[in-house]
Amino acid sequence: MNLENILNNTLFTRDELIFLLSLEGDDMKKLLDRALEVKLREIGNEVYLRGLIEYSNVCVKSCLYCGVRSKNTNFNRYTLTDQEVIDCAKMAMDLNYGSLAIQSGERSDKNFTDKITYLLKEINTLSDGKLGITLSCGEQTPEVYREWFEAGAHRYLLRIESSNQELYYRIHPNDKTHNFQTRIDALNSLISIGYQAGTGVMIGLPFQTIENLADDLLFFKKLNVAMVGMGPFIPHSDTPLYEYKDLIAPDRQRLDLTLKMIACLRLLMPKINMVAATADQTLSPNGREEAVMAGANIIMPNLTPTKYREEYMIYPNKACVGDKPQECQGCLDNRMKSIDHKIGYNKWGDSKAFTNSK
Ligand code: 5AD
Ligand code: FES
């Protein structure tokens, strides 16, 4: 295959994606450079922020990779008070972040879903509708998704984790609460309700192949999502998947594979919003900047009160855990300037893929 020819394509075959995901050295650099060029042409050099509120680590699921899985009892469970959530939203406005992302362990009881509805309404009133809100609260019924949409959430992130059903069941318990088809149905329901829907996968999982990752990219394209958040897998010692940590590639290789996934997806879906994940920075100090230079355009600075952050250890060594929100803002501004990008303050930063599809 000829790299230069492939890089001029806008449509890619599965074999071409496998070829691109296998590049190394100078050839890999050509792929990343091409993705940056396409990003700058299609959506520019602005990076949008989603102030992240890690609302609760109480979770009914027990995903085999996740540190806050219900079966892990080595830490405290917390849920923010209403006032703490409101304070985070105020902080986001003070820092000129145009959007919030509310992420939580999964619960589907009515107390929880009602509470999220209430908080969405409060935040909307407080910000006079100026703060965009992304939710990431797992699988819910279409009725709950609709209720939250009507209460003011307009983006929803639900990672498929792997679009390969066999791999999905190797990284999730094989029971009623972890069902592949339920997750696909949930994604379709989010799209049909009118959310800007996002999904994503972990990269570098044990048992995962390059072919699986190429299929993940084609899955995003087929579903025509408006946003994607994907990042490297980081083994957590209190989870069952830790047993297979020797099967995974070294940190730098998993980060490179993540960068190649981002770059390929930028070529495949030029206008979507794509997150530079905090997990990228866990693997390398400038990991998020590298992701932005490979085609990502969203960053999620953490607004969670510092005292809870240690308890939201989905994976170990999360970046910025000890930082105050104000410190993150200055730091991020400088980091983006250093790579000729700018932050889109006070903007929702909607996916241009979504606006165009209406
Ligand atoms: N390493 C990297 N990412 C992880 N996630 C959960 N556990 C890990 C891990 N060990 C990601 C999942 C989930 C998101 C909240 O965090 O993709 O959707
Ligand atoms: Fe948090 Fe830099 S982004 S301190």
Tab-separated table of C-alpha atoms and ligand atoms in Angstrom:
chain	number	residue	atom	x	y	z
A	1	MET	CA	0.000	0.000	0.000
A	2	ASN	CA	1.142	3.535	-0.749
A	3	LEU	CA	0.968	5.794	2.285
A	4	GLU	CA	0.834	9.107	0.402
A	5	ASN	CA	-2.093	7.924	-1.724
A	6	ILE	CA	-4.020	6.622	1.260
A	7	LEU	CA	-3.532	9.848	3.213
A	8	ASN	CA	-5.308	11.771	0.463
A	9	ASN	CA	-8.426	9.623	0.861
A	10	THR	CA	-11.546	10.546	2.770
A	11	LEU	CA	-12.961	7.039	2.707
A	12	PHE	CA	-10.921	4.132	3.989
A	13	THR	CA	-11.217	0.393	3.691
A	14	ARG	CA	-10.736	-1.781	6.740
A	15	ASP	CA	-7.372	-2.936	5.342
A	16	GLU	CA	-6.240	0.650	4.866
A	17	LEU	CA	-7.161	1.485	8.467
A	18	ILE	CA	-5.245	-1.559	9.692
A	19	PHE	CA	-2.273	-0.374	7.610
A	20	LEU	CA	-2.488	3.159	9.076
A	21	LEU	CA	-2.833	1.875	12.662
A	22	SER	CA	0.312	-0.223	12.150
A	23	LEU	CA	2.555	2.677	11.055
A	24	GLU	CA	5.655	3.505	13.063
A	25	GLY	CA	8.374	6.176	13.127
A	26	ASP	CA	8.391	8.695	10.255
A	27	ASP	CA	5.398	7.091	8.574
A	28	MET	CA	3.334	7.401	11.738
A	29	LYS	CA	4.397	11.057	11.927
A	30	LYS	CA	3.080	11.585	8.377
A	31	LEU	CA	-0.312	10.238	9.457
A	32	LEU	CA	-0.455	12.507	12.525
A	33	ASP	CA	0.646	15.561	10.491
A	34	ARG	CA	-2.008	14.890	7.881
A	35	ALA	CA	-4.687	14.600	10.596
A	36	LEU	CA	-3.601	17.924	12.100
A	37	GLU	CA	-3.780	19.548	8.673
A	38	VAL	CA	-7.300	18.207	8.127
A	39	LYS	CA	-8.401	19.342	11.584
A	40	LEU	CA	-7.071	22.872	11.110
A	41	ARG	CA	-8.773	23.102	7.710
A	42	GLU	CA	-12.121	21.649	8.828
A	43	ILE	CA	-12.615	22.997	12.360
A	44	GLY	CA	-9.627	25.246	13.137
A	45	ASN	CA	-7.211	25.449	16.066
A	46	GLU	CA	-9.739	26.121	18.812
A	47	VAL	CA	-9.932	23.665	21.704
A	48	TYR	CA	-13.203	23.557	23.658
A	49	LEU	CA	-13.419	22.863	27.360
A	50	ARG	CA	-15.849	20.698	29.314
A	51	GLY	CA	-15.465	21.385	33.015
A	52	LEU	CA	-15.680	17.906	34.499
A	53	ILE	CA	-17.816	17.149	37.553
A	54	GLU	CA	-17.249	13.624	38.865
A	55	TYR	CA	-20.636	13.572	40.516
A	56	SER	CA	-20.561	10.183	42.251
A	57	ASN	CA	-18.473	7.025	42.337
A	58	VAL	CA	-21.425	4.899	43.450
A	59	CYS	CA	-21.901	2.357	40.663
A	60	VAL	CA	-24.098	-0.673	40.098
A	61	LYS	CA	-21.757	-2.155	37.512
A	62	SER	CA	-18.623	-4.184	37.871
A	63	CYS	CA	-16.695	-3.694	34.638
A	64	LEU	CA	-13.528	-5.756	34.791
A	65	TYR	CA	-11.200	-2.798	34.042
A	66	CYS	CA	-12.677	-0.043	36.187
A	67	GLY	CA	-11.344	0.987	39.603
A	68	VAL	CA	-14.747	2.171	40.859
A	69	ARG	CA	-16.490	-1.121	39.982
A	70	SER	CA	-19.048	-2.060	42.630
A	71	LYS	CA	-17.015	-5.078	43.763
A	72	ASN	CA	-14.017	-2.936	44.722
A	73	THR	CA	-14.353	-2.089	48.411
A	74	ASN	CA	-10.902	-0.521	48.876
A	75	PHE	CA	-12.094	3.086	48.881
A	76	ASN	CA	-14.930	5.324	50.028
A	77	ARG	CA	-18.049	5.960	48.016
A	78	TYR	CA	-19.241	9.556	47.697
A	79	THR	CA	-21.923	11.608	45.993
A	80	LEU	CA	-21.571	15.380	45.740
A	81	THR	CA	-24.153	17.476	47.549
A	82	ASP	CA	-26.448	19.687	45.472
A	83	GLN	CA	-24.540	22.711	46.728
A	84	GLU	CA	-21.209	21.223	45.682
A	85	VAL	CA	-22.541	20.643	42.161
A	86	ILE	CA	-23.874	24.201	42.006
A	87	ASP	CA	-20.519	25.500	43.217
A	88	CYS	CA	-18.768	23.553	40.444
A	89	ALA	CA	-21.107	25.114	37.885
A	90	LYS	CA	-20.378	28.581	39.284
A	91	MET	CA	-16.685	27.824	39.145
A	92	ALA	CA	-17.047	26.830	35.476
A	93	MET	CA	-18.677	30.177	34.750
A	94	ASP	CA	-16.022	32.090	36.719
A	95	LEU	CA	-13.321	30.330	34.726
A	96	ASN	CA	-15.171	31.080	31.441
A	97	TYR	CA	-15.606	27.419	30.591
A	98	GLY	CA	-18.509	27.296	28.141
A	99	SER	CA	-19.616	23.775	29.019
A	100	LEU	CA	-19.859	21.245	31.810
A	101	ALA	CA	-19.597	17.470	31.730
A	102	ILE	CA	-21.339	15.591	34.519
A	103	GLN	CA	-19.911	12.108	34.851
A	104	SER	CA	-21.067	9.511	37.329
A	105	GLY	CA	-20.954	5.887	38.273
A	106	GLU	CA	-24.022	4.169	36.868
A	107	ARG	CA	-27.273	4.081	38.818
A	108	SER	CA	-30.741	3.862	37.417
A	109	ASP	CA	-32.897	4.157	40.560
A	110	LYS	CA	-35.443	6.952	40.577
A	111	ASN	CA	-33.735	8.882	43.371
A	112	PHE	CA	-30.691	9.197	41.160
A	113	THR	CA	-32.414	9.975	37.869
A	114	ASP	CA	-34.684	12.560	39.551
A	115	LYS	CA	-31.678	14.160	41.179
A	116	ILE	CA	-29.870	14.536	37.859
A	117	THR	CA	-33.009	16.106	36.362
A	118	TYR	CA	-33.177	18.533	39.283
A	119	LEU	CA	-29.492	19.454	38.995
A	120	LEU	CA	-29.765	20.014	35.239
A	121	LYS	CA	-32.636	22.427	35.790
A	122	GLU	CA	-30.779	24.241	38.567
A	123	ILE	CA	-27.654	24.652	36.468
A	124	ASN	CA	-29.641	25.925	33.520
A	125	THR	CA	-31.429	28.479	35.663
A	126	LEU	CA	-28.218	29.537	37.336
A	127	SER	CA	-26.325	30.033	34.072
A	128	ASP	CA	-29.300	31.366	32.166
A	129	GLY	CA	-28.775	28.543	29.672
A	130	LYS	CA	-25.240	29.698	28.948
A	131	LEU	CA	-23.447	26.566	30.143
A	132	GLY	CA	-23.589	23.659	27.730
A	133	ILE	CA	-24.092	20.338	29.524
A	134	THR	CA	-22.741	16.942	28.543
A	135	LEU	CA	-23.924	13.968	30.562
A	136	SER	CA	-22.052	10.742	31.035
A	137	CYS	CA	-24.184	8.686	33.410
A	138	GLY	CA	-24.286	5.326	31.691
A	139	GLU	CA	-27.140	3.245	30.336
A	140	GLN	CA	-30.665	4.479	31.061
A	141	THR	CA	-34.110	3.926	29.604
A	142	PRO	CA	-35.211	6.077	26.651
A	143	GLU	CA	-37.679	7.790	29.045
A	144	VAL	CA	-34.891	8.877	31.375
A	145	TYR	CA	-32.722	10.029	28.475
A	146	ARG	CA	-35.663	12.099	27.224
A	147	GLU	CA	-36.344	13.560	30.670
A	148	TRP	CA	-32.709	14.646	30.990
A	149	PHE	CA	-32.716	16.062	27.455
A	150	GLU	CA	-35.794	18.119	28.272
A	151	ALA	CA	-34.185	19.269	31.524
A	152	GLY	CA	-31.320	20.763	29.538
A	153	ALA	CA	-28.646	18.173	28.751
A	154	HIS	CA	-27.853	18.243	25.073
A	155	ARG	CA	-24.775	16.043	24.720
A	156	TYR	CA	-24.297	12.511	26.045
A	157	LEU	CA	-21.188	10.387	26.130
A	158	LEU	CA	-21.583	6.623	26.382
A	159	ARG	CA	-18.498	4.684	25.422
A	160	ILE	CA	-19.043	1.317	23.758
A	161	GLU	CA	-15.603	0.383	25.223
A	162	SER	CA	-15.167	-2.118	22.369
A	163	SER	CA	-17.440	-2.530	19.368
A	164	ASN	CA	-16.402	-6.183	19.122
A	165	GLN	CA	-18.955	-8.221	21.029
A	166	GLU	CA	-16.512	-10.973	21.944
A	167	LEU	CA	-13.976	-8.528	23.348
A	168	TYR	CA	-16.798	-6.631	25.095
A	169	TYR	CA	-17.641	-9.774	27.040
A	170	ARG	CA	-13.997	-10.418	27.911
A	171	ILE	CA	-13.806	-7.031	29.662
A	172	HIS	CA	-17.269	-7.089	31.252
A	173	PRO	CA	-18.943	-9.675	33.477
A	174	ASN	CA	-21.212	-11.859	31.416
A	175	ASP	CA	-24.510	-11.067	33.137
A	176	LYS	CA	-27.745	-9.122	32.650
A	177	THR	CA	-26.341	-5.775	33.776
A	178	HIS	CA	-23.466	-5.812	31.272
A	179	ASN	CA	-25.145	-6.461	27.968
A	180	PHE	CA	-23.618	-5.472	24.636
A	181	GLN	CA	-26.922	-5.060	22.822
A	182	THR	CA	-28.360	-2.917	25.630
A	183	ARG	CA	-25.465	-0.539	25.151
A	184	ILE	CA	-25.981	-0.358	21.382
A	185	ASP	CA	-29.706	0.251	21.959
A	186	ALA	CA	-28.882	3.009	24.447
A	187	LEU	CA	-26.637	4.742	21.911
A	188	ASN	CA	-29.328	4.568	19.254
A	189	SER	CA	-31.887	5.925	21.663
A	190	LEU	CA	-29.635	8.906	22.530
A	191	ILE	CA	-29.220	9.683	18.838
A	192	SER	CA	-32.934	9.455	18.095
A	193	ILE	CA	-33.857	11.708	21.034
A	194	GLY	CA	-31.649	14.408	19.540
A	195	TYR	CA	-28.584	14.439	21.748
A	196	GLN	CA	-25.203	15.122	20.273
A	197	ALA	CA	-24.200	11.581	21.028
A	198	GLY	CA	-20.696	10.428	21.673
A	199	THR	CA	-19.065	7.104	22.175
A	200	GLY	CA	-15.569	5.692	22.365
A	201	VAL	CA	-13.298	2.813	23.247
A	202	MET	CA	-10.290	1.984	25.361
A	203	ILE	CA	-7.114	1.398	23.415
A	204	GLY	CA	-4.493	-1.220	24.180
A	205	LEU	CA	-6.744	-3.598	26.129
A	206	PRO	CA	-5.582	-7.141	26.726
A	207	PHE	CA	-6.846	-9.409	23.901
A	208	GLN	CA	-7.508	-6.378	21.649
A	209	THR	CA	-6.158	-6.558	18.092
A	210	ILE	CA	-5.439	-3.876	15.473
A	211	GLU	CA	-8.330	-5.367	13.506
A	212	ASN	CA	-10.649	-4.726	16.476
A	213	LEU	CA	-9.539	-1.088	16.552
A	214	ALA	CA	-10.055	-0.628	12.805
A	215	ASP	CA	-13.564	-2.023	13.295
A	216	ASP	CA	-14.124	0.432	16.168
A	217	LEU	CA	-13.353	3.309	13.787
A	218	LEU	CA	-15.783	1.957	11.213
A	219	PHE	CA	-18.378	1.535	13.969
A	220	PHE	CA	-18.106	5.248	14.908
A	221	LYS	CA	-18.480	6.181	11.263
A	222	LYS	CA	-21.478	3.918	10.716
A	223	LEU	CA	-23.239	5.213	13.818
A	224	ASN	CA	-22.386	8.735	12.618
A	225	VAL	CA	-21.757	10.007	16.146
A	226	ALA	CA	-21.046	13.689	16.764
A	227	MET	CA	-18.304	13.094	19.307
A	228	VAL	CA	-15.789	10.481	20.352
A	229	GLY	CA	-13.790	10.093	23.542
A	230	MET	CA	-11.179	7.369	23.511
A	231	GLY	CA	-8.060	6.825	25.506
A	232	PRO	CA	-5.471	4.263	26.491
A	233	PHE	CA	-6.302	1.418	28.852
A	234	ILE	CA	-4.458	1.764	32.165
A	235	PRO	CA	-4.452	-1.369	34.337
A	236	HIS	CA	-5.796	-0.886	37.870
A	237	SER	CA	-4.495	-3.307	40.520
A	238	ASP	CA	-7.903	-3.658	42.222
A	239	THR	CA	-9.610	-4.976	39.091
A	240	PRO	CA	-9.798	-8.444	37.494
A	241	LEU	CA	-8.198	-7.328	34.200
A	242	TYR	CA	-4.992	-6.504	36.084
A	243	GLU	CA	-4.156	-10.195	35.875
A	244	TYR	CA	-3.487	-9.695	32.146
A	245	LYS	CA	-1.306	-6.608	32.466
A	246	ASP	CA	1.654	-8.443	30.944
A	247	LEU	CA	-0.326	-8.915	27.745
A	248	ILE	CA	-0.569	-5.203	27.036
A	249	ALA	CA	1.929	-3.066	25.114
A	250	PRO	CA	4.278	-0.660	26.959
A	251	ASP	CA	2.937	2.811	27.879
A	252	ARG	CA	4.507	4.672	24.958
A	253	GLN	CA	3.175	2.143	22.460
A	254	ARG	CA	-0.354	2.362	23.895
A	255	LEU	CA	-0.198	6.135	23.699
A	256	ASP	CA	1.086	5.998	20.101
A	257	LEU	CA	-1.737	3.656	19.199
A	258	THR	CA	-4.176	6.126	20.781
A	259	LEU	CA	-2.676	8.953	18.705
A	260	LYS	CA	-3.016	6.872	15.540
A	261	MET	CA	-6.662	6.099	16.385
A	262	ILE	CA	-7.354	9.828	16.865
A	263	ALA	CA	-5.584	10.712	13.613
A	264	CYS	CA	-7.396	8.040	11.584
A	265	LEU	CA	-10.732	9.128	12.972
A	266	ARG	CA	-10.012	12.771	12.148
A	267	LEU	CA	-9.448	11.697	8.539
A	268	LEU	CA	-12.547	9.502	8.563
A	269	MET	CA	-14.875	11.974	10.332
A	270	PRO	CA	-13.245	15.413	9.815
A	271	LYS	CA	-15.766	17.553	11.712
A	272	ILE	CA	-16.512	15.591	14.873
A	273	ASN	CA	-15.534	16.608	18.403
A	274	MET	CA	-12.812	14.409	19.790
A	275	VAL	CA	-11.493	14.381	23.348
A	276	ALA	CA	-7.835	14.523	24.356
A	277	ALA	CA	-8.317	12.233	27.371
A	278	THR	CA	-6.745	12.754	30.769
A	279	ALA	CA	-5.539	9.142	30.484
A	280	ASP	CA	-3.232	10.312	27.669
A	281	GLN	CA	-1.487	12.542	30.174
A	282	THR	CA	-1.162	9.678	32.633
A	283	LEU	CA	1.001	7.828	30.125
A	284	SER	CA	3.150	10.825	29.180
A	285	PRO	CA	3.383	14.360	30.654
A	286	ASN	CA	2.431	15.966	27.327
A	287	GLY	CA	0.017	13.237	26.288
A	288	ARG	CA	-2.977	15.540	25.921
A	289	GLU	CA	-1.030	18.017	23.793
A	290	GLU	CA	0.087	15.112	21.618
A	291	ALA	CA	-3.564	14.088	21.236
A	292	VAL	CA	-4.533	17.640	20.222
A	293	MET	CA	-1.706	17.621	17.666
A	294	ALA	CA	-3.063	14.317	16.311
A	295	GLY	CA	-6.559	15.716	15.760
A	296	ALA	CA	-8.369	16.012	19.118
A	297	ASN	CA	-10.184	19.286	19.949
A	298	ILE	CA	-11.799	18.843	23.389
A	299	ILE	CA	-10.256	18.889	26.868
A	300	MET	CA	-12.044	18.152	30.130
A	301	PRO	CA	-10.411	20.028	33.027
A	302	ASN	CA	-11.507	18.641	36.377
A	303	LEU	CA	-13.805	20.737	38.596
A	304	THR	CA	-14.542	18.051	41.209
A	305	PRO	CA	-13.790	19.266	44.753
A	306	THR	CA	-10.217	18.122	45.470
A	307	LYS	CA	-11.185	16.089	48.550
A	308	TYR	CA	-13.175	13.613	46.412
A	309	ARG	CA	-10.781	13.181	43.531
A	310	GLU	CA	-8.727	10.395	45.076
A	311	GLU	CA	-11.952	8.384	45.343
A	312	TYR	CA	-12.714	8.642	41.619
A	313	MET	CA	-9.813	6.428	40.607
A	314	ILE	CA	-11.192	4.744	37.526
A	315	TYR	CA	-7.547	4.039	36.689
A	316	PRO	CA	-4.389	4.781	38.725
A	317	ASN	CA	-2.147	7.890	38.508
A	318	LYS	CA	-4.784	10.172	37.054
A	319	ALA	CA	-3.283	13.502	36.050
A	320	CYS	CA	-4.165	16.766	37.832
A	321	VAL	CA	-5.695	15.013	40.857
A	322	GLY	CA	-4.084	17.432	43.296
A	323	ASP	CA	-4.659	20.618	41.286
A	324	LYS	CA	-7.123	23.368	42.032
A	325	PRO	CA	-9.468	24.250	39.145
A	326	GLN	CA	-7.893	27.712	38.812
A	327	GLU	CA	-4.466	26.127	38.388
A	328	CYS	CA	-5.756	23.888	35.616
A	329	GLN	CA	-7.096	26.825	33.684
A	330	GLY	CA	-3.789	28.716	33.585
A	331	CYS	CA	-1.871	25.538	32.929
A	332	LEU	CA	-4.117	24.466	30.066
A	333	ASP	CA	-4.049	27.900	28.484
A	334	ASN	CA	-0.249	27.797	28.404
A	335	ARG	CA	-0.153	24.227	27.227
A	336	MET	CA	-2.435	25.001	24.281
A	337	LYS	CA	-0.514	28.152	23.361
A	338	SER	CA	2.691	26.122	23.302
A	339	ILE	CA	1.280	24.062	20.438
A	340	ASP	CA	-0.322	26.971	18.528
A	341	HIS	CA	-3.837	26.209	19.679
A	342	LYS	CA	-6.257	28.463	21.541
A	343	ILE	CA	-9.024	27.764	24.014
A	344	GLY	CA	-12.589	28.598	23.001
A	345	TYR	CA	-13.708	30.264	26.238
A	346	ASN	CA	-17.406	30.851	26.941
A	347	LYS	CA	-18.471	28.724	23.998
A	348	TRP	CA	-20.545	25.579	23.969
A	349	GLY	CA	-18.234	24.249	21.306
A	350	ASP	CA	-20.798	22.054	19.643
A	351	SER	CA	-19.683	19.408	17.197
A	352	LYS	CA	-19.609	20.863	13.685
A	353	ALA	CA	-20.525	17.392	12.474
A	354	PHE	CA	-23.796	17.694	14.377
A	355	THR	CA	-24.701	21.216	13.222
A	356	ASN	CA	-24.102	20.168	9.637
A	357	SER	CA	-26.340	17.155	9.863
A	358	LYS	CA	-29.425	19.194	10.687
B	1	5AD	N1	-8.108	2.584	31.942
B	1	5AD	C1	-8.511	3.522	31.062
B	1	5AD	N2	-9.770	3.959	30.953
B	1	5AD	C2	-10.675	3.422	31.763
B	1	5AD	N3	-11.993	3.628	31.879
B	1	5AD	C3	-12.460	2.852	32.868
B	1	5AD	N4	-11.471	2.113	33.390
B	1	5AD	C4	-10.344	2.443	32.722
B	1	5AD	C5	-8.993	2.023	32.780
B	1	5AD	N5	-8.597	1.100	33.659
B	1	5AD	C6	-12.748	4.521	31.015
B	1	5AD	C7	-13.905	3.789	30.355
B	1	5AD	C8	-15.127	4.513	30.857
B	1	5AD	C9	-14.572	5.854	31.276
B	1	5AD	C10	-15.405	6.537	32.311
B	1	5AD	O1	-13.302	5.555	31.773
B	1	5AD	O2	-13.803	3.919	28.941
B	1	5AD	O3	-16.127	4.653	29.892
B	2	FES	FE1	-4.725	20.501	35.343
B	2	FES	FE2	-2.613	21.373	33.961
B	2	FES	S1	-4.516	20.824	33.228
B	2	FES	S2	-2.900	21.357	36.123
